[in-house]
Tab-separated table of C-alpha atoms and ligand atoms in Angstrom:
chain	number	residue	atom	x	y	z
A	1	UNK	CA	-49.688	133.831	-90.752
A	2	UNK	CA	-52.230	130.984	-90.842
A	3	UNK	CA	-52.758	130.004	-86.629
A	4	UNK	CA	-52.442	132.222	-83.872
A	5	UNK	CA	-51.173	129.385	-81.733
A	6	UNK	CA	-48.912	131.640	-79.198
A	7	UNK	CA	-49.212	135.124	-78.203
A	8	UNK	CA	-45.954	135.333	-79.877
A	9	UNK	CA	-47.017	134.433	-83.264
A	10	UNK	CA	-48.200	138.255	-83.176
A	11	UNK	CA	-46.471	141.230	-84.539
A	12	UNK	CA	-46.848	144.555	-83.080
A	13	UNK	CA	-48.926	145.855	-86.781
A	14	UNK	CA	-50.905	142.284	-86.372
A	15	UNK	CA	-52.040	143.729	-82.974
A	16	UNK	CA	-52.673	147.038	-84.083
A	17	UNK	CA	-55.193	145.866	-86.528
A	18	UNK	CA	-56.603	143.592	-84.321
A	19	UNK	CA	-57.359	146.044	-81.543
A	20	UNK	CA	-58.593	148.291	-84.335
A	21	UNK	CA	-60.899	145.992	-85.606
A	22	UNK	CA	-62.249	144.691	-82.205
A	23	UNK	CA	-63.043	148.255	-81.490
A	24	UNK	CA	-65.223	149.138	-84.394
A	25	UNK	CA	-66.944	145.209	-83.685
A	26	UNK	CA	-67.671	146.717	-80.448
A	27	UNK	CA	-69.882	149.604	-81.632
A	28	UNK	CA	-70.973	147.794	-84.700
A	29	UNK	CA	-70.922	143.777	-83.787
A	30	UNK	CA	-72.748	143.269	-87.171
A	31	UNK	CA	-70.501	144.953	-89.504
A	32	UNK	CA	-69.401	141.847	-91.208
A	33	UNK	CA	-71.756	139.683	-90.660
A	34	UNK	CA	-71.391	137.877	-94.128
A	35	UNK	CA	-67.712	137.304	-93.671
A	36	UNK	CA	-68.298	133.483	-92.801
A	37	UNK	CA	-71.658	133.292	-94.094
A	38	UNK	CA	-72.698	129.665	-94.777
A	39	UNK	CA	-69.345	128.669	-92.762
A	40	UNK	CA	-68.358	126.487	-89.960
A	41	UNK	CA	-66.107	126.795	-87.003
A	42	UNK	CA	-65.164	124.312	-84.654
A	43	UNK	CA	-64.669	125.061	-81.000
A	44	UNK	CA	-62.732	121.863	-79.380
A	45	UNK	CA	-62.609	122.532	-75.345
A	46	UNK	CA	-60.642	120.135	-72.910
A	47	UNK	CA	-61.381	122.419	-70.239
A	48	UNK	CA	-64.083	124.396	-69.017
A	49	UNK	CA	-64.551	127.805	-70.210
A	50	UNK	CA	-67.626	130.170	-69.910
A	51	UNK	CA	-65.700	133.417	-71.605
A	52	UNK	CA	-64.015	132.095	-74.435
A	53	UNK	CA	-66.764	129.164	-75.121
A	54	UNK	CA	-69.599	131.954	-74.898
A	55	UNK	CA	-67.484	134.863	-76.912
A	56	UNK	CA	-66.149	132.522	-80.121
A	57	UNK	CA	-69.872	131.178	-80.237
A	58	UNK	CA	-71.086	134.761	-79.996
A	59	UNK	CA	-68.249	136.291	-82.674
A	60	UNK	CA	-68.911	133.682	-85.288
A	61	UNK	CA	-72.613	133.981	-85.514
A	62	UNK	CA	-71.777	137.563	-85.546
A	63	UNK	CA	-70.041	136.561	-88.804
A	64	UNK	CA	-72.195	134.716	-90.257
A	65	UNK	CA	-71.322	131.625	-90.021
A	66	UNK	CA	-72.130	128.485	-87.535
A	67	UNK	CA	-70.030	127.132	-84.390
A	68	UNK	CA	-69.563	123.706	-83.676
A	69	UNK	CA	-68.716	123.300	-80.040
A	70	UNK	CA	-66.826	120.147	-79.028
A	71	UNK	CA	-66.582	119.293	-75.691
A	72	UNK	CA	-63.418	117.466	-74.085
A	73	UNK	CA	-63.292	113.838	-75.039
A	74	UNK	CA	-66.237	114.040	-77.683
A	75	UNK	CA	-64.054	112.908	-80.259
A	76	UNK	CA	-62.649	109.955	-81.516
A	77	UNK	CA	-59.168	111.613	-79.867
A	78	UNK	CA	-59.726	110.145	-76.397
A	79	UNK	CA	-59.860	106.166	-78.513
A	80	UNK	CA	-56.711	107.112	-80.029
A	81	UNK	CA	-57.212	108.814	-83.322
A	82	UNK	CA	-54.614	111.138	-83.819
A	83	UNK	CA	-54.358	114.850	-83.396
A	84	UNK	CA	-52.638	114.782	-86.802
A	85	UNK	CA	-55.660	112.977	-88.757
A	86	UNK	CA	-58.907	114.893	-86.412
A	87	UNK	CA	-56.646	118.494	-87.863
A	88	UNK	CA	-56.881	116.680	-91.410
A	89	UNK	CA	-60.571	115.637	-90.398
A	90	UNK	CA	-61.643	119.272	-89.212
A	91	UNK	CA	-60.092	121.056	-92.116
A	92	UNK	CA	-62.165	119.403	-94.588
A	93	UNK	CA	-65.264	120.689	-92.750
A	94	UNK	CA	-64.984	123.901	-90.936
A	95	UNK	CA	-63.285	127.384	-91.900
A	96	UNK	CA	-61.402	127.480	-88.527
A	97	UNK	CA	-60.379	125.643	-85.444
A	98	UNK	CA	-60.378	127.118	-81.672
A	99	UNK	CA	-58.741	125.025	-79.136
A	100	UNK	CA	-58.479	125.023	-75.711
A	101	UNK	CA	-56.474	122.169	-74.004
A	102	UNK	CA	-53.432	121.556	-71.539
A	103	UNK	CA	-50.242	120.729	-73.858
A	104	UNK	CA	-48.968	123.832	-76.111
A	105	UNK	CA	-47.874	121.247	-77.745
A	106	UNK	CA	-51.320	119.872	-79.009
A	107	UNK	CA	-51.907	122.658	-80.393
A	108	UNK	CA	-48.980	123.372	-82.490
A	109	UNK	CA	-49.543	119.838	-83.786
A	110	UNK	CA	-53.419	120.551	-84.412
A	111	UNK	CA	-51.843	124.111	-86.142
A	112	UNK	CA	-49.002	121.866	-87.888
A	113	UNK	CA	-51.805	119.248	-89.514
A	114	UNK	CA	-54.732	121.709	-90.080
A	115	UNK	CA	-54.826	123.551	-93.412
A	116	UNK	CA	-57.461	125.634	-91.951
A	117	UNK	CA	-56.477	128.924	-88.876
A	118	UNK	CA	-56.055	127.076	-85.593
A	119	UNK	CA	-56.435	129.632	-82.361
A	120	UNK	CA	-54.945	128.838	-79.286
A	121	UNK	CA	-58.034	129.594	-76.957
A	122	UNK	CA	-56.080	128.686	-73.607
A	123	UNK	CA	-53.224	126.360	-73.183
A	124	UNK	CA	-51.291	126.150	-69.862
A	125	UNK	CA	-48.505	127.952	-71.254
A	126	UNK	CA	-50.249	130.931	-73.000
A	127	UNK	CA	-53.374	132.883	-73.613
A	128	UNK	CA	-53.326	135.067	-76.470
A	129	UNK	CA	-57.133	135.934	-77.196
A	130	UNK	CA	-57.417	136.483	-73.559
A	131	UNK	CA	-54.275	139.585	-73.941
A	132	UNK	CA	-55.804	141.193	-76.938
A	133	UNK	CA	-58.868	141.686	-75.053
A	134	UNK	CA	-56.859	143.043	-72.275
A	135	UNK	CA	-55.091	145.547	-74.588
A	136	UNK	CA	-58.659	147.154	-76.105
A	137	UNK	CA	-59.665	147.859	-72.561
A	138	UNK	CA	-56.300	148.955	-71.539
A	139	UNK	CA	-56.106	151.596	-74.609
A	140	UNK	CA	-59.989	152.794	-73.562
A	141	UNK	CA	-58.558	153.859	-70.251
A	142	UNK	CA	-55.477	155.540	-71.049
A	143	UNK	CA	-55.632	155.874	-75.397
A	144	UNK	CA	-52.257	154.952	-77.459
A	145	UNK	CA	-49.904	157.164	-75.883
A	146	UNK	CA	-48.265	154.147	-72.273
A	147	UNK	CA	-44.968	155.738	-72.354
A	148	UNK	CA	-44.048	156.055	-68.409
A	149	UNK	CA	-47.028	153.751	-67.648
A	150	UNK	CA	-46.237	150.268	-65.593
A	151	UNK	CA	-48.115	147.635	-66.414
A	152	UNK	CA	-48.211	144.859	-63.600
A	153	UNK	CA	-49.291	141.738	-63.314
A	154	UNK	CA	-48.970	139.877	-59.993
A	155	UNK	CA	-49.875	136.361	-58.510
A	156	UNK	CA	-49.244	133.019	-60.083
A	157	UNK	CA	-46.564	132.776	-62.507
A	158	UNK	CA	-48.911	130.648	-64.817
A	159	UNK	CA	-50.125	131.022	-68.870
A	160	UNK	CA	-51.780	134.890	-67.725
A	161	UNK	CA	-48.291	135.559	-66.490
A	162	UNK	CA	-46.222	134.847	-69.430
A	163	UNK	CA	-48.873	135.831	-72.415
A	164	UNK	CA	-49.227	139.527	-69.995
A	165	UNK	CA	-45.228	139.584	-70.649
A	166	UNK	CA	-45.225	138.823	-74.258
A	167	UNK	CA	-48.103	141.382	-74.692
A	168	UNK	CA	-46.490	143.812	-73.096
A	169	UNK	CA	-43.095	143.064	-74.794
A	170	UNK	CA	-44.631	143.373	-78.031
A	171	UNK	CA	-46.632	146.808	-77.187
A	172	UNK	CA	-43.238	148.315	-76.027
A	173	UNK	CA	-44.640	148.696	-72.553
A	174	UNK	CA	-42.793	148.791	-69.123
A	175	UNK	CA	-44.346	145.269	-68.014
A	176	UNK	CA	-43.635	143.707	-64.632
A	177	UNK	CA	-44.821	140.248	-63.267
A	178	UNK	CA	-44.659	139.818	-59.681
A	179	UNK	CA	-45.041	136.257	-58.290
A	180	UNK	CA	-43.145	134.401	-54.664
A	181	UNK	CA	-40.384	133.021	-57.348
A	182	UNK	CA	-39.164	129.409	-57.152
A	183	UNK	CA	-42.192	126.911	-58.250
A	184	UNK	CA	-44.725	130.046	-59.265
A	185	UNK	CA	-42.351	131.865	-60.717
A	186	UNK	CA	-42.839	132.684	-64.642
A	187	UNK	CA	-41.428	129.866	-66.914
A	188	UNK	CA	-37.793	130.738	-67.701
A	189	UNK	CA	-38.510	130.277	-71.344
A	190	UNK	CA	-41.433	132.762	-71.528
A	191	UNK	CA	-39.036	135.253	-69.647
A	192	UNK	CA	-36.496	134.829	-72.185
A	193	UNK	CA	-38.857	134.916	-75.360
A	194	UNK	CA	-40.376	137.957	-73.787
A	195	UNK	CA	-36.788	139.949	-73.493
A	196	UNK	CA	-35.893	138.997	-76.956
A	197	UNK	CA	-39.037	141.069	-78.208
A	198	UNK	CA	-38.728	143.195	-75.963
A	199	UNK	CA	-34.775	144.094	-77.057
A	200	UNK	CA	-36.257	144.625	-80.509
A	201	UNK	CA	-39.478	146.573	-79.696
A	202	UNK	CA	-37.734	149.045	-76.626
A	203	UNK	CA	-40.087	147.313	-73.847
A	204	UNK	CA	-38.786	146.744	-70.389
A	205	UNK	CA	-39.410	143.733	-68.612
A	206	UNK	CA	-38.922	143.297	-65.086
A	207	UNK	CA	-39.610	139.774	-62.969
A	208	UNK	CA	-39.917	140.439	-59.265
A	209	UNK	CA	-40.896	138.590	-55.869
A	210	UNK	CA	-41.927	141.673	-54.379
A	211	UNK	CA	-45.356	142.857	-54.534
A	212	UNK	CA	-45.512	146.534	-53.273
A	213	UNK	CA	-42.845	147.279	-55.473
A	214	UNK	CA	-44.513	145.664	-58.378
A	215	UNK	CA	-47.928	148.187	-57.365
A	216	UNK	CA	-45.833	151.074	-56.732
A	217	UNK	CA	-47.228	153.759	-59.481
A	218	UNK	CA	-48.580	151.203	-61.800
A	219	UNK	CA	-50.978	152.045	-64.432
A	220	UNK	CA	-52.623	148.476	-64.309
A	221	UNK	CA	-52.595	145.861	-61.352
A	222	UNK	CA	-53.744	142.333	-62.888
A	223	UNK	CA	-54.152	139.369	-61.721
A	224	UNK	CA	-55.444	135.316	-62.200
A	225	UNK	CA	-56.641	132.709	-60.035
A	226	UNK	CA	-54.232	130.927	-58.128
A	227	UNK	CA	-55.188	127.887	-58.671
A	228	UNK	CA	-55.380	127.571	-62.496
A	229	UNK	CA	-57.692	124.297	-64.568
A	230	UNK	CA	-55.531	121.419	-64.181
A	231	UNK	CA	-52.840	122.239	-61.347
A	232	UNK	CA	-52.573	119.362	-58.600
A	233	UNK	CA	-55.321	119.545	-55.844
A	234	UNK	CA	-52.611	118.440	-53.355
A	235	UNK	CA	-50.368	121.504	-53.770
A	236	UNK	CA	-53.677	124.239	-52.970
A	237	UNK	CA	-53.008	124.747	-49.379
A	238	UNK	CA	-49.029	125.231	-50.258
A	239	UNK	CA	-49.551	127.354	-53.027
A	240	UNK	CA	-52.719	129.408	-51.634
A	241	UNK	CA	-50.055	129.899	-48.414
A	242	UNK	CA	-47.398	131.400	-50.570
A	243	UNK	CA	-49.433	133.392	-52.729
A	244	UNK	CA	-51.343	134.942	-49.794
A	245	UNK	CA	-48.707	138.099	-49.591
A	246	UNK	CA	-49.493	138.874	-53.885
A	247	UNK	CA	-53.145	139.273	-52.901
A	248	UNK	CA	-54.508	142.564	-54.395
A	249	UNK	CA	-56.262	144.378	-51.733
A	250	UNK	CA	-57.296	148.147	-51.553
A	251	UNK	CA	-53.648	148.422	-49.299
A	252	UNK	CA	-51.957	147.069	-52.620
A	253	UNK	CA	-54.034	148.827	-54.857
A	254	UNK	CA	-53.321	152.437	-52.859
A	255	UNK	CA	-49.879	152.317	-54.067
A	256	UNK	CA	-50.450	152.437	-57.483
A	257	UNK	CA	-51.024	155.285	-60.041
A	258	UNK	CA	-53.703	157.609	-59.248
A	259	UNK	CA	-55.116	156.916	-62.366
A	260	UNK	CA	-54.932	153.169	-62.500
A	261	UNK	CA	-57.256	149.818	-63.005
A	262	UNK	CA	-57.735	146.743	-61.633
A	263	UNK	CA	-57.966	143.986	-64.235
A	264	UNK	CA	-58.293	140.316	-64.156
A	265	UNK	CA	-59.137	138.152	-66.960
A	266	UNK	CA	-61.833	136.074	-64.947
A	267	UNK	CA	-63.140	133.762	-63.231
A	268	UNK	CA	-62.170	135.234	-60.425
A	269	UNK	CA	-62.061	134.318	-56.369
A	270	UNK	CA	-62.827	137.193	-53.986
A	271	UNK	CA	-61.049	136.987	-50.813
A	272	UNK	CA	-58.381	134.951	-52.358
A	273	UNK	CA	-56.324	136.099	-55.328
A	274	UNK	CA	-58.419	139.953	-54.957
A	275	UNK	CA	-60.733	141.210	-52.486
A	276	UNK	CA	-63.913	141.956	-52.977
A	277	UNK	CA	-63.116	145.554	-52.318
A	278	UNK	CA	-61.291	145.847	-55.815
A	279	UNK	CA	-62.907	143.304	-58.197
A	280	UNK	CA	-66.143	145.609	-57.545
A	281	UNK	CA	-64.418	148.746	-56.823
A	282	UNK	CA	-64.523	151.667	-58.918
A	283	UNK	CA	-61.222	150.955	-60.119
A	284	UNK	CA	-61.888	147.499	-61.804
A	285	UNK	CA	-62.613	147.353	-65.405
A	286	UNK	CA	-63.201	143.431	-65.327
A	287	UNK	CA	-66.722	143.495	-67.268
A	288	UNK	CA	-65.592	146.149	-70.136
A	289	UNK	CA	-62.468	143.496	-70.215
A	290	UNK	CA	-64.603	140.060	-70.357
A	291	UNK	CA	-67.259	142.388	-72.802
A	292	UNK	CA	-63.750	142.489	-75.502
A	293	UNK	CA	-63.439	138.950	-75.421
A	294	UNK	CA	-66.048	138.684	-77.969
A	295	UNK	CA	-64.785	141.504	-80.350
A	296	UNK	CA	-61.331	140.558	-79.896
A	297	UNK	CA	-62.249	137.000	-81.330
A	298	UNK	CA	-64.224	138.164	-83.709
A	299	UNK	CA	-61.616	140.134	-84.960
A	300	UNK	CA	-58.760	137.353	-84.724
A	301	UNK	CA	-61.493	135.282	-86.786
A	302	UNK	CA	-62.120	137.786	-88.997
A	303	UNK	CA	-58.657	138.508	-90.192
A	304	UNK	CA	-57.047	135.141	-89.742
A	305	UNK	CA	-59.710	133.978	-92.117
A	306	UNK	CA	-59.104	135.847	-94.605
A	307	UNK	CA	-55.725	136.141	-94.616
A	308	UNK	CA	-54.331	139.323	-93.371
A	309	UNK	CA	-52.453	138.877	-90.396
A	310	UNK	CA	-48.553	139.018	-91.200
A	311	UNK	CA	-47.254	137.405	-87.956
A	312	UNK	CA	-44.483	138.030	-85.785
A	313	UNK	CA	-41.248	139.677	-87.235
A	314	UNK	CA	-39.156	140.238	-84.059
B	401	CP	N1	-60.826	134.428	-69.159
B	401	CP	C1	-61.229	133.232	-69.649
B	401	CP	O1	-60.579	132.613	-70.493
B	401	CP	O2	-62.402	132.782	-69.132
B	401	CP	P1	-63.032	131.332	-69.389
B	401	CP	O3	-62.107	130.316	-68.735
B	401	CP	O4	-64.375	131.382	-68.755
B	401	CP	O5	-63.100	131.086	-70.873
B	402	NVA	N1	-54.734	130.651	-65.306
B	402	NVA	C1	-56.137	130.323	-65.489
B	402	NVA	C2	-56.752	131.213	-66.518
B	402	NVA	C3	-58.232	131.015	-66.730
B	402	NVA	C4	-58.790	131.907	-67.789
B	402	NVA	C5	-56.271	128.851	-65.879
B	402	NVA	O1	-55.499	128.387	-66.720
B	402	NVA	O2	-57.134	128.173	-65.315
């Protein structure tokens, strides 16, 4: 496997060493820190980002090595160079690429055209450095052993919604996304990639419209902003409206598990998509989450680099 443009692109023994890895960087965040010595990385962002800017930065000097950061139209992209010639361009310098931009698209085509790892840091489709950060904090609360544990996710059917299903698909969890349907529900093809892991891995997936059901006993509430970098202005007070009822509040959160956390992968509005009551409630887990994206990335970096990620074999 040479990108990790999709969460997809992961197998379930890619994750496992990933999550292993990013746990041991989190107690030791110098244990390979010549593993890019003398090394470049380029960090190309179309949108803003303070997590996933701040944590590759972090992760790579952590390893050694030296981030580039390239802000949106920086490059010679936005005067019509291609994205085929800048991969060709950023290969011959750096060690690895991270993107974050709109089209999934883009970044296959960066991926396709680089001979170096390209990581998808955000698309609006899918989030996968975002998951695996998700997944470290989920197995510190309840360890390896989520059989009978629900996994929800509820708000805006948006990239958070589909990479939480093909996370959970690949984990062989019981994963449930809960959004109003119609225009915010979950992409139709993310549902369907997510059941064909899931038919191979024994995960359930379940798409509903109704949020109690979708808190009832879970193990995890999540959710996401509902307005998400780059969705039209003109459709907030629509969207905002219809997404009122998926709010997590301490009512919603009372139905779950007694055991279970609030997580949200940040930034985060309180009083719209969560109340303030649960972001800084005992429950929520949201810094030990955002504190993984770091070791997660350094991780993904680490083994990408060098080779040792197999990719996905459902
Ligand atoms: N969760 C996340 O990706 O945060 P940023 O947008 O700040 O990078
Ligand atoms: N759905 C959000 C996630 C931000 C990390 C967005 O794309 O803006």
């Amino acid at each position: 496997m040479k990108d990790l443009l999709r969460t997809a692109d992961l197998s379930r023994s890619d994750v496992e060493l990933l999550l292993d890895t990013a746990a041991d960087f989190a107690v030791k965040p110098f244990l390979a820190n010549s593993a890019l010595a003398n090394r470049t990385v380029a960090i190309y962002m179309t949108k803003p980002s303070t997590r996933t800017r701040l944590a590759s930065e972090t992760a790579v000097a952590h390893l050694g090595g030296t981030p580039i950061f390239i802000r949106g139209d920086d490059l010679q992209i936005g005067r019509g160079e291609t994205i085929a010639d800048t991969a060709r361009i950023i290969s011959g310098y750096a060690s690895a690429l991270i993107i974050r931009t709109f089209k999934q698209s883009d970044v296959d085509e960066l991926g396709a055209n680089s001979t170096i790892p390209v990581i998808n840091g955000l698309t609006d489709d899918d989030h996968p450095t975002q998951l695996l950060a998700d997944w470290v904090t989920i197995r510190e609360a309840f360890g390896r052993d989520i059989a009978g544990r629900k996994f929800t996710y509820i708000g805006d059917g948006n990239n958070m919604a589909h990479a939480w299903l093909t996370m959970g698909a690949i984990m062989g969890a019981h994963v449930v996304v809960a959004t109003p349907g119609g225009a915010y529900a979950p992409d139709q093809s993310a549902v369907d990639a997510a059941q064909k892991i899931a038919a191979k891995s024994g995960a359930t997936i379940e798409i509903l419209t109704d949020p109690e059901a979708a808190a009832k006993e879970a193990s995890v509430l999540y959710t996401d902003v509902w307005m998400s970098m780059g969705d039209p202005e003109e459709e907030r007070s629509a969207k905002l409206q219809s997404l009122a009822p998926f709010a997590v509040t301490e009512e919603l959160m009372a139905l779950t598990a007694s055991d279970a956390i609030f997580m949200h992968c940040l930034p985060a509005h309180r009083g719209e998509e969560v109340s303030a009551a649960v972001i800084d409630g005992a429950r929520s887990v949201i810094w030990r989450e955002a504190f993984h994206r770091r070791t997660t990335i350094q991780a993904i970096l680490y083994h990408l680099v060098r080779g040792e990620l197999s990719g996905n074999t459902f």
